[in-house]
Amino acid sequence: MSVQFAAGRGFRFRVTTVDKGWTYDGWVWLAGYVLGPDGEARERRDIFVQRAGLRFAPRRHR
């Protein structure tokens, strides 16, 4: 587990692209936006994550 997500520091992330390049088995680079409590994009980030640790969040309807 990455330290950026340890101790309950998870966050909602809107994925814009998934890097198709080679990485370690089970890992992937994602580009997108960290979402605020209102569901709006707050910060653009590239993150390197284990696929097994990802969870899909339901879309929030306005």
PDB file of N, CA, C and O in Angstrom:
ATOM      1  N   MET A   1       0.844  -1.187   0.000  1.00  0.00           N
ATOM      2  CA  MET A   1       0.000   0.000   0.000  1.00  0.00           C
ATOM      3  C   MET A   1       0.884   1.243   0.000  1.00  0.00           C
ATOM      4  O   MET A   1       1.870   1.305   0.702  1.00  0.00           O
ATOM      5  N   SER A   2       0.506   2.207  -0.765  1.00  0.00           N
ATOM      6  CA  SER A   2       1.231   3.464  -0.827  1.00  0.00           C
ATOM      7  C   SER A   2       0.949   4.299   0.418  1.00  0.00           C
ATOM      8  O   SER A   2      -0.165   4.317   0.924  1.00  0.00           O
ATOM      9  N   VAL A   3       1.959   5.013   0.894  1.00  0.00           N
ATOM     10  CA  VAL A   3       1.777   5.860   2.075  1.00  0.00           C
ATOM     11  C   VAL A   3       0.784   6.991   1.830  1.00  0.00           C
ATOM     12  O   VAL A   3       0.191   7.502   2.767  1.00  0.00           O
ATOM     13  N   GLN A   4       0.568   7.363   0.565  1.00  0.00           N
ATOM     14  CA  GLN A   4      -0.377   8.455   0.292  1.00  0.00           C
ATOM     15  C   GLN A   4      -1.816   8.054   0.619  1.00  0.00           C
ATOM     16  O   GLN A   4      -2.687   8.908   0.740  1.00  0.00           O
ATOM     17  N   PHE A   5      -2.076   6.742   0.759  1.00  0.00           N
ATOM     18  CA  PHE A   5      -3.429   6.275   1.049  1.00  0.00           C
ATOM     19  C   PHE A   5      -3.546   5.633   2.426  1.00  0.00           C
ATOM     20  O   PHE A   5      -4.596   5.147   2.793  1.00  0.00           O
ATOM     21  N   ALA A   6      -2.469   5.593   3.192  1.00  0.00           N
ATOM     22  CA  ALA A   6      -2.468   4.936   4.500  1.00  0.00           C
ATOM     23  C   ALA A   6      -3.259   5.740   5.528  1.00  0.00           C
ATOM     24  O   ALA A   6      -3.536   6.920   5.343  1.00  0.00           O
ATOM     25  N   ALA A   7      -3.626   5.077   6.598  1.00  0.00           N
ATOM     26  CA  ALA A   7      -4.290   5.712   7.746  1.00  0.00           C
ATOM     27  C   ALA A   7      -5.571   6.445   7.351  1.00  0.00           C
ATOM     28  O   ALA A   7      -5.848   7.535   7.820  1.00  0.00           O
ATOM     29  N   GLY A   8      -6.352   5.845   6.459  1.00  0.00           N
ATOM     30  CA  GLY A   8      -7.643   6.437   6.116  1.00  0.00           C
ATOM     31  C   GLY A   8      -7.560   7.670   5.241  1.00  0.00           C
ATOM     32  O   GLY A   8      -8.490   8.463   5.190  1.00  0.00           O
ATOM     33  N   ARG A   9      -6.452   7.871   4.549  1.00  0.00           N
ATOM     34  CA  ARG A   9      -6.300   9.057   3.704  1.00  0.00           C
ATOM     35  C   ARG A   9      -6.735   8.808   2.269  1.00  0.00           C
ATOM     36  O   ARG A   9      -6.186   9.404   1.347  1.00  0.00           O
ATOM     37  N   GLY A  10      -7.695   7.933   2.069  1.00  0.00           N
ATOM     38  CA  GLY A  10      -8.196   7.687   0.727  1.00  0.00           C
ATOM     39  C   GLY A  10      -8.917   8.919   0.191  1.00  0.00           C
ATOM     40  O   GLY A  10      -9.210   9.865   0.929  1.00  0.00           O
ATOM     41  N   PHE A  11      -9.184   8.923  -1.095  1.00  0.00           N
ATOM     42  CA  PHE A  11      -9.898  10.051  -1.686  1.00  0.00           C
ATOM     43  C   PHE A  11     -10.638   9.578  -2.927  1.00  0.00           C
ATOM     44  O   PHE A  11     -10.342   8.526  -3.482  1.00  0.00           O
ATOM     45  N   ARG A  12     -11.618  10.357  -3.335  1.00  0.00           N
ATOM     46  CA  ARG A  12     -12.350  10.081  -4.580  1.00  0.00           C
ATOM     47  C   ARG A  12     -11.545  10.669  -5.727  1.00  0.00           C
ATOM     48  O   ARG A  12     -11.042  11.785  -5.634  1.00  0.00           O
ATOM     49  N   PHE A  13     -11.457   9.899  -6.814  1.00  0.00           N
ATOM     50  CA  PHE A  13     -10.602  10.275  -7.934  1.00  0.00           C
ATOM     51  C   PHE A  13     -11.342  10.013  -9.236  1.00  0.00           C
ATOM     52  O   PHE A  13     -11.833   8.912  -9.461  1.00  0.00           O
ATOM     53  N   ARG A  14     -11.455  11.026 -10.074  1.00  0.00           N
ATOM     54  CA  ARG A  14     -12.071  10.872 -11.389  1.00  0.00           C
ATOM     55  C   ARG A  14     -10.958  10.566 -12.392  1.00  0.00           C
ATOM     56  O   ARG A  14     -10.102  11.406 -12.664  1.00  0.00           O
ATOM     57  N   VAL A  15     -10.965   9.361 -12.934  1.00  0.00           N
ATOM     58  CA  VAL A  15      -9.932   8.926 -13.862  1.00  0.00           C
ATOM     59  C   VAL A  15     -10.209   9.501 -15.250  1.00  0.00           C
ATOM     60  O   VAL A  15     -11.316   9.401 -15.763  1.00  0.00           O
ATOM     61  N   THR A  16      -9.171  10.085 -15.841  1.00  0.00           N
ATOM     62  CA  THR A  16      -9.297  10.595 -17.207  1.00  0.00           C
ATOM     63  C   THR A  16      -8.537   9.713 -18.192  1.00  0.00           C
ATOM     64  O   THR A  16      -8.971   9.547 -19.318  1.00  0.00           O
ATOM     65  N   THR A  17      -7.390   9.165 -17.767  1.00  0.00           N
ATOM     66  CA  THR A  17      -6.637   8.252 -18.626  1.00  0.00           C
ATOM     67  C   THR A  17      -5.967   7.168 -17.789  1.00  0.00           C
ATOM     68  O   THR A  17      -5.618   7.385 -16.627  1.00  0.00           O
ATOM     69  N   VAL A  18      -5.802   6.014 -18.429  1.00  0.00           N
ATOM     70  CA  VAL A  18      -5.078   4.885 -17.840  1.00  0.00           C
ATOM     71  C   VAL A  18      -3.881   4.629 -18.737  1.00  0.00           C
ATOM     72  O   VAL A  18      -4.037   4.381 -19.931  1.00  0.00           O
ATOM     73  N   ASP A  19      -2.690   4.703 -18.170  1.00  0.00           N
ATOM     74  CA  ASP A  19      -1.476   4.487 -18.944  1.00  0.00           C
ATOM     75  C   ASP A  19      -1.395   3.019 -19.360  1.00  0.00           C
ATOM     76  O   ASP A  19      -1.523   2.127 -18.536  1.00  0.00           O
ATOM     77  N   LYS A  20      -1.188   2.781 -20.637  1.00  0.00           N
ATOM     78  CA  LYS A  20      -1.133   1.414 -21.166  1.00  0.00           C
ATOM     79  C   LYS A  20       0.284   0.839 -21.151  1.00  0.00           C
ATOM     80  O   LYS A  20       0.506  -0.303 -21.548  1.00  0.00           O
ATOM     81  N   GLY A  21       1.262   1.629 -20.697  1.00  0.00           N
ATOM     82  CA  GLY A  21       2.646   1.176 -20.655  1.00  0.00           C
ATOM     83  C   GLY A  21       2.871   0.090 -19.609  1.00  0.00           C
ATOM     84  O   GLY A  21       2.042  -0.140 -18.725  1.00  0.00           O
ATOM     85  N   TRP A  22       4.017  -0.556 -19.685  1.00  0.00           N
ATOM     86  CA  TRP A  22       4.374  -1.620 -18.765  1.00  0.00           C
ATOM     87  C   TRP A  22       4.628  -1.059 -17.373  1.00  0.00           C
ATOM     88  O   TRP A  22       5.254  -0.009 -17.214  1.00  0.00           O
ATOM     89  N   THR A  23       4.118  -1.754 -16.356  1.00  0.00           N
ATOM     90  CA  THR A  23       4.430  -1.452 -14.952  1.00  0.00           C
ATOM     91  C   THR A  23       4.601  -2.782 -14.245  1.00  0.00           C
ATOM     92  O   THR A  23       4.514  -3.847 -14.846  1.00  0.00           O
ATOM     93  N   TYR A  24       4.792  -2.734 -12.957  1.00  0.00           N
ATOM     94  CA  TYR A  24       4.867  -3.958 -12.171  1.00  0.00           C
ATOM     95  C   TYR A  24       3.517  -4.651 -12.213  1.00  0.00           C
ATOM     96  O   TYR A  24       2.472  -3.999 -12.321  1.00  0.00           O
ATOM     97  N   ASP A  25       3.520  -5.975 -12.109  1.00  0.00           N
ATOM     98  CA  ASP A  25       2.298  -6.761 -12.168  1.00  0.00           C
ATOM     99  C   ASP A  25       1.292  -6.290 -11.118  1.00  0.00           C
ATOM    100  O   ASP A  25       1.623  -6.192  -9.931  1.00  0.00           O
ATOM    101  N   GLY A  26       0.078  -5.968 -11.563  1.00  0.00           N
ATOM    102  CA  GLY A  26      -0.979  -5.539 -10.654  1.00  0.00           C
ATOM    103  C   GLY A  26      -1.007  -4.048 -10.363  1.00  0.00           C
ATOM    104  O   GLY A  26      -1.861  -3.586  -9.615  1.00  0.00           O
ATOM    105  N   TRP A  27      -0.092  -3.294 -10.927  1.00  0.00           N
ATOM    106  CA  TRP A  27      -0.025  -1.852 -10.692  1.00  0.00           C
ATOM    107  C   TRP A  27      -0.377  -1.102 -11.972  1.00  0.00           C
ATOM    108  O   TRP A  27      -0.205  -1.618 -13.069  1.00  0.00           O
ATOM    109  N   VAL A  28      -0.839   0.137 -11.835  1.00  0.00           N
ATOM    110  CA  VAL A  28      -1.228   0.934 -12.992  1.00  0.00           C
ATOM    111  C   VAL A  28      -1.070   2.428 -12.674  1.00  0.00           C
ATOM    112  O   VAL A  28      -1.249   2.842 -11.524  1.00  0.00           O
ATOM    113  N   TRP A  29      -0.691   3.197 -13.703  1.00  0.00           N
ATOM    114  CA  TRP A  29      -0.654   4.658 -13.592  1.00  0.00           C
ATOM    115  C   TRP A  29      -1.998   5.210 -14.049  1.00  0.00           C
ATOM    116  O   TRP A  29      -2.480   4.863 -15.124  1.00  0.00           O
ATOM    117  N   LEU A  30      -2.590   6.067 -13.231  1.00  0.00           N
ATOM    118  CA  LEU A  30      -3.851   6.728 -13.572  1.00  0.00           C
ATOM    119  C   LEU A  30      -3.640   8.235 -13.554  1.00  0.00           C
ATOM    120  O   LEU A  30      -2.939   8.761 -12.691  1.00  0.00           O
ATOM    121  N   ALA A  31      -4.265   8.928 -14.486  1.00  0.00           N
ATOM    122  CA  ALA A  31      -4.269  10.390 -14.494  1.00  0.00           C
ATOM    123  C   ALA A  31      -5.711  10.820 -14.282  1.00  0.00           C
ATOM    124  O   ALA A  31      -6.647  10.171 -14.758  1.00  0.00           O
ATOM    125  N   GLY A  32      -5.897  11.906 -13.547  1.00  0.00           N
ATOM    126  CA  GLY A  32      -7.246  12.383 -13.320  1.00  0.00           C
ATOM    127  C   GLY A  32      -7.286  13.494 -12.290  1.00  0.00           C
ATOM    128  O   GLY A  32      -6.301  14.222 -12.113  1.00  0.00           O
ATOM    129  N   TYR A  33      -8.422  13.579 -11.609  1.00  0.00           N
ATOM    130  CA  TYR A  33      -8.668  14.680 -10.677  1.00  0.00           C
ATOM    131  C   TYR A  33      -9.154  14.172  -9.335  1.00  0.00           C
ATOM    132  O   TYR A  33     -10.042  13.314  -9.264  1.00  0.00           O
ATOM    133  N   VAL A  34      -8.581  14.719  -8.270  1.00  0.00           N
ATOM    134  CA  VAL A  34      -9.080  14.468  -6.924  1.00  0.00           C
ATOM    135  C   VAL A  34     -10.383  15.255  -6.797  1.00  0.00           C
ATOM    136  O   VAL A  34     -10.453  16.425  -7.181  1.00  0.00           O
ATOM    137  N   LEU A  35     -11.410  14.607  -6.274  1.00  0.00           N
ATOM    138  CA  LEU A  35     -12.713  15.254  -6.140  1.00  0.00           C
ATOM    139  C   LEU A  35     -12.937  15.754  -4.720  1.00  0.00           C
ATOM    140  O   LEU A  35     -12.564  15.088  -3.752  1.00  0.00           O
ATOM    141  N   GLY A  36     -13.565  16.909  -4.616  1.00  0.00           N
ATOM    142  CA  GLY A  36     -13.930  17.461  -3.320  1.00  0.00           C
ATOM    143  C   GLY A  36     -15.208  16.817  -2.812  1.00  0.00           C
ATOM    144  O   GLY A  36     -15.832  15.998  -3.498  1.00  0.00           O
ATOM    145  N   PRO A  37     -15.645  17.177  -1.617  1.00  0.00           N
ATOM    146  CA  PRO A  37     -16.869  16.616  -1.030  1.00  0.00           C
ATOM    147  C   PRO A  37     -18.109  16.837  -1.897  1.00  0.00           C
ATOM    148  O   PRO A  37     -19.052  16.053  -1.852  1.00  0.00           O
ATOM    149  N   ASP A  38     -18.078  17.891  -2.715  1.00  0.00           N
ATOM    150  CA  ASP A  38     -19.215  18.199  -3.586  1.00  0.00           C
ATOM    151  C   ASP A  38     -19.139  17.454  -4.928  1.00  0.00           C
ATOM    152  O   ASP A  38     -20.003  17.613  -5.785  1.00  0.00           O
ATOM    153  N   GLY A  39     -18.081  16.647  -5.122  1.00  0.00           N
ATOM    154  CA  GLY A  39     -17.937  15.889  -6.362  1.00  0.00           C
ATOM    155  C   GLY A  39     -17.252  16.651  -7.480  1.00  0.00           C
ATOM    156  O   GLY A  39     -17.066  16.138  -8.571  1.00  0.00           O
ATOM    157  N   GLU A  40     -16.842  17.875  -7.214  1.00  0.00           N
ATOM    158  CA  GLU A  40     -16.164  18.704  -8.222  1.00  0.00           C
ATOM    159  C   GLU A  40     -14.659  18.472  -8.184  1.00  0.00           C
ATOM    160  O   GLU A  40     -14.080  18.239  -7.120  1.00  0.00           O
ATOM    161  N   ALA A  41     -14.016  18.551  -9.357  1.00  0.00           N
ATOM    162  CA  ALA A  41     -12.572  18.367  -9.464  1.00  0.00           C
ATOM    163  C   ALA A  41     -11.852  19.485  -8.711  1.00  0.00           C
ATOM    164  O   ALA A  41     -12.184  20.652  -8.848  1.00  0.00           O
ATOM    165  N   ARG A  42     -10.861  19.086  -7.915  1.00  0.00           N
ATOM    166  CA  ARG A  42     -10.107  20.055  -7.112  1.00  0.00           C
ATOM    167  C   ARG A  42      -8.635  20.131  -7.495  1.00  0.00           C
ATOM    168  O   ARG A  42      -8.033  21.192  -7.447  1.00  0.00           O
ATOM    169  N   GLU A  43      -8.034  18.978  -7.837  1.00  0.00           N
ATOM    170  CA  GLU A  43      -6.591  18.943  -8.079  1.00  0.00           C
ATOM    171  C   GLU A  43      -6.276  17.861  -9.102  1.00  0.00           C
ATOM    172  O   GLU A  43      -6.737  16.734  -8.979  1.00  0.00           O
ATOM    173  N   ARG A  44      -5.482  18.194 -10.122  1.00  0.00           N
ATOM    174  CA  ARG A  44      -5.067  17.207 -11.111  1.00  0.00           C
ATOM    175  C   ARG A  44      -3.894  16.426 -10.548  1.00  0.00           C
ATOM    176  O   ARG A  44      -2.974  17.011  -9.969  1.00  0.00           O
ATOM    177  N   ARG A  45      -3.939  15.089 -10.698  1.00  0.00           N
ATOM    178  CA  ARG A  45      -2.859  14.241 -10.196  1.00  0.00           C
ATOM    179  C   ARG A  45      -2.640  13.050 -11.101  1.00  0.00           C
ATOM    180  O   ARG A  45      -3.548  12.608 -11.797  1.00  0.00           O
ATOM    181  N   ASP A  46      -1.432  12.519 -11.059  1.00  0.00           N
ATOM    182  CA  ASP A  46      -1.081  11.226 -11.640  1.00  0.00           C
ATOM    183  C   ASP A  46      -0.762  10.341 -10.442  1.00  0.00           C
ATOM    184  O   ASP A  46       0.045  10.729  -9.580  1.00  0.00           O
ATOM    185  N   ILE A  47      -1.377   9.170 -10.384  1.00  0.00           N
ATOM    186  CA  ILE A  47      -1.155   8.282  -9.254  1.00  0.00           C
ATOM    187  C   ILE A  47      -0.781   6.885  -9.747  1.00  0.00           C
ATOM    188  O   ILE A  47      -1.228   6.450 -10.798  1.00  0.00           O
ATOM    189  N   PHE A  48       0.043   6.203  -8.969  1.00  0.00           N
ATOM    190  CA  PHE A  48       0.495   4.849  -9.253  1.00  0.00           C
ATOM    191  C   PHE A  48      -0.138   3.967  -8.196  1.00  0.00           C
ATOM    192  O   PHE A  48       0.173   4.104  -7.010  1.00  0.00           O
ATOM    193  N   VAL A  49      -1.046   3.099  -8.584  1.00  0.00           N
ATOM    194  CA  VAL A  49      -1.840   2.346  -7.613  1.00  0.00           C
ATOM    195  C   VAL A  49      -1.898   0.859  -7.954  1.00  0.00           C
ATOM    196  O   VAL A  49      -1.699   0.467  -9.100  1.00  0.00           O
ATOM    197  N   GLN A  50      -2.206   0.066  -6.940  1.00  0.00           N
ATOM    198  CA  GLN A  50      -2.472  -1.346  -7.158  1.00  0.00           C
ATOM    199  C   GLN A  50      -3.924  -1.485  -7.591  1.00  0.00           C
ATOM    200  O   GLN A  50      -4.823  -0.943  -6.938  1.00  0.00           O
ATOM    201  N   ARG A  51      -4.150  -2.200  -8.670  1.00  0.00           N
ATOM    202  CA  ARG A  51      -5.516  -2.379  -9.160  1.00  0.00           C
ATOM    203  C   ARG A  51      -6.415  -2.991  -8.100  1.00  0.00           C
ATOM    204  O   ARG A  51      -7.585  -2.641  -7.988  1.00  0.00           O
ATOM    205  N   ALA A  52      -5.874  -3.922  -7.317  1.00  0.00           N
ATOM    206  CA  ALA A  52      -6.670  -4.616  -6.298  1.00  0.00           C
ATOM    207  C   ALA A  52      -7.181  -3.658  -5.221  1.00  0.00           C
ATOM    208  O   ALA A  52      -8.164  -3.960  -4.543  1.00  0.00           O
ATOM    209  N   GLY A  53      -6.539  -2.510  -5.051  1.00  0.00           N
ATOM    210  CA  GLY A  53      -6.944  -1.560  -4.025  1.00  0.00           C
ATOM    211  C   GLY A  53      -7.977  -0.542  -4.483  1.00  0.00           C
ATOM    212  O   GLY A  53      -8.463   0.260  -3.689  1.00  0.00           O
ATOM    213  N   LEU A  54      -8.331  -0.567  -5.765  1.00  0.00           N
ATOM    214  CA  LEU A  54      -9.282   0.413  -6.293  1.00  0.00           C
ATOM    215  C   LEU A  54     -10.713  -0.025  -6.023  1.00  0.00           C
ATOM    216  O   LEU A  54     -11.037  -1.204  -6.065  1.00  0.00           O
ATOM    217  N   ARG A  55     -11.561   0.946  -5.743  1.00  0.00           N
ATOM    218  CA  ARG A  55     -12.993   0.701  -5.580  1.00  0.00           C
ATOM    219  C   ARG A  55     -13.744   1.725  -6.419  1.00  0.00           C
ATOM    220  O   ARG A  55     -13.377   2.893  -6.439  1.00  0.00           O
ATOM    221  N   PHE A  56     -14.784   1.274  -7.092  1.00  0.00           N
ATOM    222  CA  PHE A  56     -15.614   2.195  -7.871  1.00  0.00           C
ATOM    223  C   PHE A  56     -16.600   2.882  -6.937  1.00  0.00           C
ATOM    224  O   PHE A  56     -17.220   2.247  -6.096  1.00  0.00           O
ATOM    225  N   ALA A  57     -16.721   4.174  -7.093  1.00  0.00           N
ATOM    226  CA  ALA A  57     -17.669   4.958  -6.301  1.00  0.00           C
ATOM    227  C   ALA A  57     -18.864   5.288  -7.187  1.00  0.00           C
ATOM    228  O   ALA A  57     -18.701   5.595  -8.372  1.00  0.00           O
ATOM    229  N   PRO A  58     -20.065   5.230  -6.625  1.00  0.00           N
ATOM    230  CA  PRO A  58     -21.238   5.572  -7.441  1.00  0.00           C
ATOM    231  C   PRO A  58     -21.198   7.048  -7.832  1.00  0.00           C
ATOM    232  O   PRO A  58     -20.655   7.880  -7.103  1.00  0.00           O
ATOM    233  N   ARG A  59     -21.760   7.339  -8.980  1.00  0.00           N
ATOM    234  CA  ARG A  59     -21.849   8.747  -9.405  1.00  0.00           C
ATOM    235  C   ARG A  59     -22.864   9.463  -8.540  1.00  0.00           C
ATOM    236  O   ARG A  59     -23.897   8.909  -8.184  1.00  0.00           O
ATOM    237  N   ARG A  60     -22.558  10.681  -8.253  1.00  0.00           N
ATOM    238  CA  ARG A  60     -23.492  11.518  -7.479  1.00  0.00           C
ATOM    239  C   ARG A  60     -24.351  12.296  -8.454  1.00  0.00           C
ATOM    240  O   ARG A  60     -23.840  12.943  -9.352  1.00  0.00           O
ATOM    241  N   HIS A  61     -25.643  12.205  -8.284  1.00  0.00           N
ATOM    242  CA  HIS A  61     -26.556  12.954  -9.158  1.00  0.00           C
ATOM    243  C   HIS A  61     -26.809  14.315  -8.553  1.00  0.00           C
ATOM    244  O   HIS A  61     -26.926  14.477  -7.360  1.00  0.00           O
ATOM    245  N   ARG A  62     -26.904  15.308  -9.423  1.00  0.00           N
ATOM    246  CA  ARG A  62     -27.116  16.687  -8.940  1.00  0.00           C
ATOM    247  C   ARG A  62     -28.575  17.000  -8.879  1.00  0.00           C
ATOM    248  O   ARG A  62     -29.397  16.591  -9.542  1.00  0.00           O
TER     249      ARG A  62
END
